[in-house]
Amino acid sequence: MSTTRPFSPGDRGPEPSGASGASGGPESSAEPSVGRQVRRLDFEGQSGVVPLARDFARQALYAWGWLPAAGADQRAAAEDVLLVVSELVTNACLHAEGPAELWIACDNKVIRVEVSDRGTGQPAPRTPHRAGRPGGHGMFIVQRLCLDWGVVRTPGVAGKTVWAELGAPA
């Protein structure tokens, strides 16, 4: 279900810069009017960014009550979120000069993951997908696990933001 839309249907697009607080490290905020919780991780000066991103996302899932999982569906949903975070951050490392920021938001129905980078490439599932070959599975995995995903580019600004949305467990 890949898309070229810059944001998902019904979404109002990316949050304005600074929506989750000042930059400089892991942060969180909630938007009480819509019940959405947001966390942001700045990768500037960080090493080991993939495990850092997974740990950051795992902490968010604990804070939001997705973990510890009450059942198999909730556990699978949380693992899907962690896998998508890993894939998006890994793609930024391999194909886009590294990630700049991870933004993760949750409401009662959807969790949204965004990874910003400085790269010029356009992510896409490798076609045709060849399951038996190493590499090239990242966006195919994202496409299969997510409700939707896309890319946002800001005119005049280097890089892009790759976003993905996953459904909350029932």
Coordinates of N, CA and C in Angstrom, one line a residue:
M1 N 0.8 -1.2 0.0 CA 0.0 0.0 0.0 C 0.9 1.2 0.0
S2 N 1.9 1.3 -0.8 CA 2.7 2.4 -0.8 C 2.0 3.6 -1.5
T3 N 2.5 4.8 -1.3 CA 1.8 6.0 -1.8 C 2.8 7.0 -2.1
T4 N 2.4 7.9 -3.0 CA 3.2 9.1 -3.2 C 2.6 10.3 -2.6
R5 N 1.5 10.1 -1.9 CA 0.9 11.3 -1.1 C 1.9 11.7 -0.1
P6 N 2.0 13.0 0.2 CA 2.9 13.5 1.2 C 2.4 13.2 2.6
F7 N 1.1 12.9 2.7 CA 0.6 12.5 4.0 C -0.6 11.7 3.8
S8 N -1.0 11.0 4.9 CA -2.1 10.0 4.8 C -3.5 10.7 4.7
P9 N -4.5 10.0 4.1 CA -5.8 10.6 4.0 C -6.3 11.1 5.4
G10 N -6.9 12.2 5.4 CA -7.4 12.7 6.7 C -6.4 13.3 7.6
D11 N -5.1 13.2 7.3 CA -4.1 13.8 8.1 C -3.9 15.2 7.7
R12 N -3.5 16.0 8.7 CA -3.3 17.4 8.3 C -1.8 17.7 7.9
G13 N -1.1 16.7 7.6 CA 0.3 16.8 7.2 C 1.3 16.8 8.3
P14 N 2.5 17.1 8.1 CA 3.5 17.0 9.1 C 3.3 18.1 10.1
E15 N 3.7 17.9 11.3 CA 3.6 18.9 12.4 C 4.6 20.0 12.1
P16 N 4.2 21.2 12.4 CA 5.1 22.3 12.3 C 6.4 22.1 13.1
S17 N 7.5 22.6 12.6 CA 8.8 22.4 13.3 C 8.6 23.0 14.7
G18 N 9.2 22.2 15.7 CA 9.1 22.6 17.1 C 7.8 22.2 17.7
A19 N 6.9 21.4 17.1 CA 5.7 21.0 17.6 C 5.9 20.1 18.8
S20 N 7.0 19.4 18.9 CA 7.2 18.5 20.0 C 8.2 19.0 21.0
G21 N 8.5 20.3 20.9 CA 9.4 20.9 21.9 C 10.7 21.4 21.2
A22 N 11.6 21.9 22.0 CA 12.9 22.3 21.5 C 13.7 21.1 21.1
S23 N 14.7 21.3 20.3 CA 15.6 20.2 19.8 C 16.7 20.0 20.8
G24 N 17.3 18.8 20.7 CA 18.5 18.6 21.5 C 18.5 17.2 22.1
G25 N 17.4 16.4 22.1 CA 17.4 15.1 22.7 C 16.0 14.6 22.7
P26 N 15.8 13.4 23.4 CA 14.5 12.8 23.5 C 13.5 13.7 24.2
E27 N 12.4 13.8 23.6 CA 11.4 14.7 24.2 C 10.0 14.1 23.9
S28 N 9.1 14.6 24.7 CA 7.7 14.1 24.5 C 6.8 15.2 24.8
S29 N 5.6 15.2 24.2 CA 4.5 16.1 24.5 C 3.2 15.4 24.2
A30 N 2.2 15.9 24.7 CA 0.8 15.5 24.4 C 0.0 16.6 23.9
E31 N -0.9 16.4 23.0 CA -1.8 17.4 22.5 C -3.1 17.0 23.1
P32 N -3.5 17.6 24.2 CA -4.7 17.2 24.9 C -6.0 17.3 24.1
S33 N -6.1 18.2 23.2 CA -7.3 18.4 22.4 C -7.6 17.2 21.5
V34 N -6.6 16.5 21.1 CA -6.8 15.3 20.2 C -6.3 14.0 20.8
G35 N -5.8 14.1 22.1 CA -5.4 12.9 22.8 C -4.2 12.2 22.1
R36 N -3.4 12.9 21.4 CA -2.2 12.4 20.7 C -1.0 12.6 21.6
Q37 N -0.1 11.6 21.7 CA 1.1 11.8 22.4 C 2.2 11.7 21.4
V38 N 3.3 12.5 21.6 CA 4.3 12.7 20.6 C 5.7 12.6 21.3
R39 N 6.6 11.9 20.7 CA 8.0 11.9 21.2 C 8.9 12.1 20.0
R40 N 10.0 12.8 20.3 CA 11.0 13.2 19.2 C 12.4 12.9 19.7
L41 N 13.2 12.3 18.8 CA 14.6 12.0 19.1 C 15.5 12.7 18.0
D42 N 16.4 13.5 18.4 CA 17.4 14.2 17.6 C 18.6 13.3 17.5
F43 N 19.0 12.9 16.3 CA 20.2 12.1 16.1 C 21.5 12.8 16.0
E44 N 21.5 14.1 16.1 CA 22.7 14.9 15.9 C 23.8 14.4 17.0
G45 N 25.0 14.1 16.4 CA 26.1 13.7 17.3 C 26.0 12.3 17.9
Q46 N 24.9 11.5 17.5 CA 24.7 10.2 18.1 C 25.4 9.1 17.2
S47 N 25.8 8.1 17.9 CA 26.3 6.9 17.2 C 25.4 5.7 17.5
G48 N 25.5 4.7 16.8 CA 24.6 3.5 17.0 C 23.1 3.9 16.9
V49 N 22.8 4.6 15.9 CA 21.5 5.2 15.8 C 20.3 4.2 15.6
V50 N 20.6 3.0 15.0 CA 19.5 2.0 14.9 C 19.1 1.5 16.3
P51 N 20.0 1.0 17.1 CA 19.6 0.5 18.4 C 19.1 1.6 19.3
L52 N 19.6 2.8 19.1 CA 19.1 4.0 19.9 C 17.7 4.3 19.5
A53 N 17.4 4.2 18.2 CA 16.0 4.5 17.8 C 15.0 3.4 18.3
R54 N 15.4 2.1 18.2 CA 14.6 1.1 18.7 C 14.3 1.2 20.2
D55 N 15.4 1.5 21.0 CA 15.2 1.7 22.4 C 14.3 2.9 22.7
F56 N 14.5 4.0 22.0 CA 13.6 5.2 22.1 C 12.2 4.8 21.9
A57 N 11.9 4.1 20.8 CA 10.5 3.7 20.4 C 10.0 2.7 21.5
R58 N 10.8 1.8 21.9 CA 10.4 0.9 23.0 C 9.9 1.6 24.2
Q59 N 10.7 2.6 24.6 CA 10.4 3.4 25.8 C 9.0 4.1 25.6
A60 N 8.8 4.6 24.4 CA 7.5 5.3 24.1 C 6.4 4.3 24.2
L61 N 6.6 3.1 23.7 CA 5.5 2.1 23.7 C 5.2 1.7 25.2
Y62 N 6.2 1.6 26.0 CA 5.9 1.4 27.4 C 5.2 2.6 28.0
A63 N 5.6 3.8 27.7 CA 4.9 5.0 28.3 C 3.5 5.1 27.8
W64 N 3.2 4.6 26.6 CA 1.8 4.7 26.1 C 1.0 3.4 26.3
G65 N 1.5 2.5 27.1 CA 0.7 1.3 27.5 C 0.7 0.2 26.4
W66 N 1.5 0.3 25.4 CA 1.5 -0.8 24.4 C 2.3 -2.0 24.9
L67 N 3.3 -1.7 25.8 CA 4.1 -2.7 26.5 C 4.1 -2.4 28.0
P68 N 4.1 -3.4 28.8 CA 4.2 -4.8 28.4 C 2.9 -5.3 27.8
A69 N 3.0 -6.1 26.8 CA 1.8 -6.5 26.0 C 0.9 -7.4 26.8
A70 N -0.4 -7.1 26.7 CA -1.4 -7.9 27.4 C -1.7 -9.2 26.7
G71 N -1.4 -9.3 25.4 CA -1.7 -10.5 24.6 C -0.9 -10.5 23.4
A72 N -1.1 -11.6 22.6 CA -0.3 -11.8 21.4 C -0.5 -10.7 20.4
D73 N -1.8 -10.2 20.2 CA -2.0 -9.1 19.2 C -1.3 -7.9 19.6
Q74 N -1.3 -7.5 20.9 CA -0.6 -6.3 21.3 C 0.9 -6.5 21.2
R75 N 1.4 -7.6 21.5 CA 2.8 -7.9 21.4 C 3.3 -7.8 20.0
A76 N 2.5 -8.4 19.1 CA 2.8 -8.3 17.6 C 2.8 -6.9 17.1
A77 N 1.8 -6.1 17.5 CA 1.7 -4.7 17.1 C 2.9 -3.9 17.6
A78 N 3.3 -4.1 18.8 CA 4.5 -3.4 19.3 C 5.8 -3.9 18.6
E79 N 5.9 -5.1 18.3 CA 7.1 -5.6 17.5 C 7.1 -5.0 16.1
D80 N 5.9 -4.9 15.5 CA 5.8 -4.3 14.2 C 6.3 -2.9 14.2
V81 N 5.9 -2.1 15.2 CA 6.4 -0.7 15.3 C 7.9 -0.7 15.4
L82 N 8.5 -1.5 16.3 CA 9.9 -1.5 16.4 C 10.6 -1.9 15.1
L83 N 10.1 -2.9 14.4 CA 10.7 -3.3 13.1 C 10.6 -2.1 12.1
V84 N 9.5 -1.4 12.0 CA 9.3 -0.3 11.1 C 10.3 0.8 11.5
V85 N 10.5 1.1 12.7 CA 11.4 2.1 13.2 C 12.8 1.7 12.7
S86 N 13.2 0.4 12.9 CA 14.5 -0.1 12.5 C 14.7 0.1 11.0
E87 N 13.7 -0.3 10.3 CA 13.8 -0.3 8.8 C 14.0 1.2 8.3
L88 N 13.2 2.1 8.8 CA 13.3 3.5 8.3 C 14.6 4.1 8.7
V89 N 15.1 3.9 9.9 CA 16.3 4.5 10.4 C 17.5 3.8 9.6
T90 N 17.4 2.5 9.4 CA 18.5 1.8 8.6 C 18.5 2.3 7.2
N91 N 17.4 2.5 6.6 CA 17.4 3.1 5.2 C 18.0 4.5 5.2
A92 N 17.7 5.3 6.2 CA 18.3 6.6 6.2 C 19.8 6.5 6.4
C93 N 20.3 5.5 7.1 CA 21.8 5.3 7.3 C 22.4 4.8 6.0
L94 N 21.7 3.9 5.3 CA 22.3 3.3 4.1 C 22.2 4.2 2.8
H95 N 21.1 4.9 2.7 CA 20.8 5.6 1.5 C 20.6 7.1 1.5
A96 N 20.7 7.7 2.7 CA 20.4 9.1 2.8 C 21.3 9.9 3.7
E97 N 22.5 9.6 3.8 CA 23.4 10.4 4.7 C 23.1 10.3 6.2
G98 N 22.3 9.4 6.6 CA 22.0 9.2 8.0 C 20.7 9.9 8.4
P99 N 20.1 9.5 9.5 CA 18.9 10.1 10.0 C 19.2 11.4 10.7
A100 N 18.3 12.3 10.6 CA 18.4 13.6 11.4 C 17.5 13.5 12.7
E101 N 16.3 12.9 12.5 CA 15.3 13.0 13.6 C 14.3 11.8 13.4
L102 N 13.9 11.3 14.6 CA 12.8 10.3 14.6 C 11.7 11.0 15.4
W103 N 10.5 10.9 14.8 CA 9.3 11.5 15.4 C 8.3 10.4 15.5
I104 N 7.7 10.1 16.7 CA 6.8 9.0 16.8 C 5.6 9.6 17.6
A105 N 4.4 9.3 17.1 CA 3.1 9.9 17.7 C 2.1 8.8 17.8
C106 N 1.3 8.8 18.8 CA 0.3 7.8 19.0 C -1.0 8.4 19.5
D107 N -2.1 7.9 18.9 CA -3.4 8.2 19.4 C -4.1 6.9 19.7
N108 N -5.4 6.9 19.9 CA -6.0 5.6 20.2 C -6.1 4.6 19.1
K109 N -5.9 5.1 17.8 CA -6.1 4.2 16.7 C -4.8 3.9 15.8
V110 N -3.9 4.9 15.8 CA -2.8 4.9 14.9 C -1.5 5.3 15.6
I111 N -0.4 4.7 15.2 CA 0.9 5.2 15.6 C 1.6 5.6 14.3
R112 N 2.2 6.8 14.4 CA 2.9 7.3 13.2 C 4.3 7.4 13.5
V113 N 5.2 6.9 12.6 CA 6.6 7.0 12.7 C 7.1 7.9 11.6
E114 N 8.0 8.8 11.9 CA 8.6 9.7 10.9 C 10.1 9.7 11.1
V115 N 10.9 9.5 10.0 CA 12.3 9.6 10.1 C 12.7 10.7 9.0
S116 N 13.4 11.7 9.5 CA 13.9 12.8 8.6 C 15.3 12.5 8.3
D117 N 15.7 12.8 7.1 CA 17.1 12.7 6.7 C 17.5 13.8 5.8
R118 N 18.8 13.8 5.3 CA 19.3 14.8 4.4 C 19.5 14.3 3.0
G119 N 19.0 13.1 2.7 CA 19.2 12.5 1.4 C 18.3 13.0 0.4
T120 N 18.7 12.7 -0.9 CA 17.9 13.1 -2.0 C 17.1 12.0 -2.6
G121 N 17.4 10.7 -2.3 CA 16.7 9.6 -2.9 C 15.3 9.5 -2.6
Q122 N 14.6 8.6 -3.3 CA 13.2 8.3 -3.1 C 13.0 6.9 -2.7
P123 N 12.6 6.6 -1.4 CA 12.4 5.2 -1.0 C 11.3 4.6 -1.8
A124 N 11.5 3.3 -2.1 CA 10.5 2.5 -2.8 C 10.8 1.0 -2.5
P125 N 9.7 0.2 -2.4 CA 10.0 -1.2 -2.3 C 10.7 -1.7 -3.6
R126 N 11.6 -2.6 -3.5 CA 12.4 -3.1 -4.7 C 11.4 -4.0 -5.4
T127 N 11.3 -3.7 -6.7 CA 10.4 -4.4 -7.6 C 11.2 -5.1 -8.7
P128 N 11.0 -6.4 -9.0 CA 10.2 -7.3 -8.2 C 10.9 -7.6 -6.9
H129 N 10.1 -7.9 -5.9 CA 10.6 -8.3 -4.6 C 11.1 -9.8 -4.7
R130 N 12.3 -10.0 -4.3 CA 12.9 -11.3 -4.4 C 13.3 -11.8 -3.0
A131 N 12.4 -12.5 -2.4 CA 12.5 -12.9 -1.0 C 13.8 -13.7 -0.7
G132 N 14.3 -14.4 -1.6 CA 15.5 -15.2 -1.4 C 16.8 -14.5 -1.5
R133 N 16.8 -13.2 -1.9 CA 18.0 -12.5 -2.0 C 18.3 -11.6 -0.8
P134 N 19.5 -11.4 -0.4 CA 19.8 -10.5 0.7 C 19.6 -9.1 0.3
G135 N 19.2 -8.2 1.3 CA 19.1 -6.8 1.1 C 17.8 -6.4 0.2
G136 N 17.5 -5.2 0.3 CA 16.4 -4.7 -0.5 C 15.0 -5.0 0.1
H137 N 14.9 -5.4 1.3 CA 13.6 -5.8 1.9 C 12.9 -4.7 2.7
G138 N 13.7 -3.6 3.1 CA 13.2 -2.7 4.1 C 11.9 -2.0 3.7
M139 N 11.8 -1.4 2.6 CA 10.5 -0.8 2.3 C 9.4 -1.8 1.9
F140 N 9.8 -2.9 1.5 CA 8.8 -4.0 1.3 C 8.2 -4.4 2.6
I141 N 9.0 -4.5 3.6 CA 8.5 -4.8 5.0 C 7.6 -3.7 5.5
V142 N 8.1 -2.4 5.3 CA 7.3 -1.3 5.8 C 5.9 -1.3 5.0
Q143 N 5.9 -1.5 3.8 CA 4.7 -1.6 3.0 C 3.7 -2.7 3.5
R144 N 4.3 -3.8 3.8 CA 3.4 -4.9 4.3 C 2.9 -4.7 5.7
L145 N 3.6 -4.1 6.6 CA 3.2 -3.9 8.0 C 2.3 -2.7 8.2
C146 N 2.4 -1.7 7.4 CA 1.8 -0.4 7.7 C 0.5 -0.3 7.0
L147 N -0.4 0.6 7.6 CA -1.6 1.0 6.9 C -1.3 1.8 5.7
D148 N -0.3 2.7 5.8 CA 0.1 3.5 4.7 C 1.5 4.1 5.0
W149 N 2.2 4.6 4.0 CA 3.4 5.3 4.2 C 3.6 6.3 3.1
G150 N 4.6 7.2 3.2 CA 4.8 8.1 2.2 C 6.1 8.9 2.5
V151 N 6.3 10.0 1.6 CA 7.5 10.8 1.7 C 7.0 12.3 1.7
V152 N 7.6 13.1 2.6 CA 7.3 14.5 2.6 C 8.6 15.2 2.3
R153 N 8.6 16.1 1.4 CA 9.7 17.0 1.1 C 9.3 18.4 1.3
T154 N 10.1 19.2 1.9 CA 9.9 20.6 2.0 C 10.7 21.4 1.0
P155 N 10.0 22.2 0.1 CA 10.7 22.9 -0.9 C 11.8 23.8 -0.3
G156 N 13.0 23.8 -0.9 CA 14.1 24.6 -0.5 C 14.9 24.0 0.7
V157 N 14.5 22.9 1.2 CA 15.1 22.2 2.3 C 15.7 20.9 1.9
A158 N 17.0 20.7 2.2 CA 17.6 19.4 1.8 C 17.0 18.3 2.6
G159 N 16.8 17.1 1.9 CA 16.3 15.9 2.6 C 14.9 15.7 2.5
K160 N 14.4 14.8 3.3 CA 13.0 14.4 3.3 C 12.6 13.8 4.6
T161 N 11.3 13.6 4.8 CA 10.8 12.8 5.9 C 10.0 11.6 5.3
V162 N 10.4 10.4 5.8 CA 9.6 9.2 5.4 C 8.8 8.9 6.6
W163 N 7.5 8.7 6.3 CA 6.5 8.4 7.4 C 5.8 7.1 7.1
A164 N 5.4 6.5 8.2 CA 4.6 5.3 8.1 C 3.6 5.2 9.3
E165 N 2.4 4.7 9.0 CA 1.4 4.6 10.1 C 1.0 3.1 10.2
L166 N 0.9 2.7 11.5 CA 0.5 1.4 11.9 C -0.8 1.5 12.8
G167 N -1.6 0.5 12.6 CA -2.8 0.5 13.5 C -2.5 0.0 14.9
A168 N -3.2 0.6 15.8 CA -3.1 0.2 17.2 C -3.8 -1.2 17.4
P169 N -3.3 -2.0 18.3 CA -4.0 -3.2 18.6 C -5.4 -3.0 19.1
A170 N -6.3 -4.0 18.8 CA -7.6 -3.9 19.3 C -7.8 -4.1 20.8

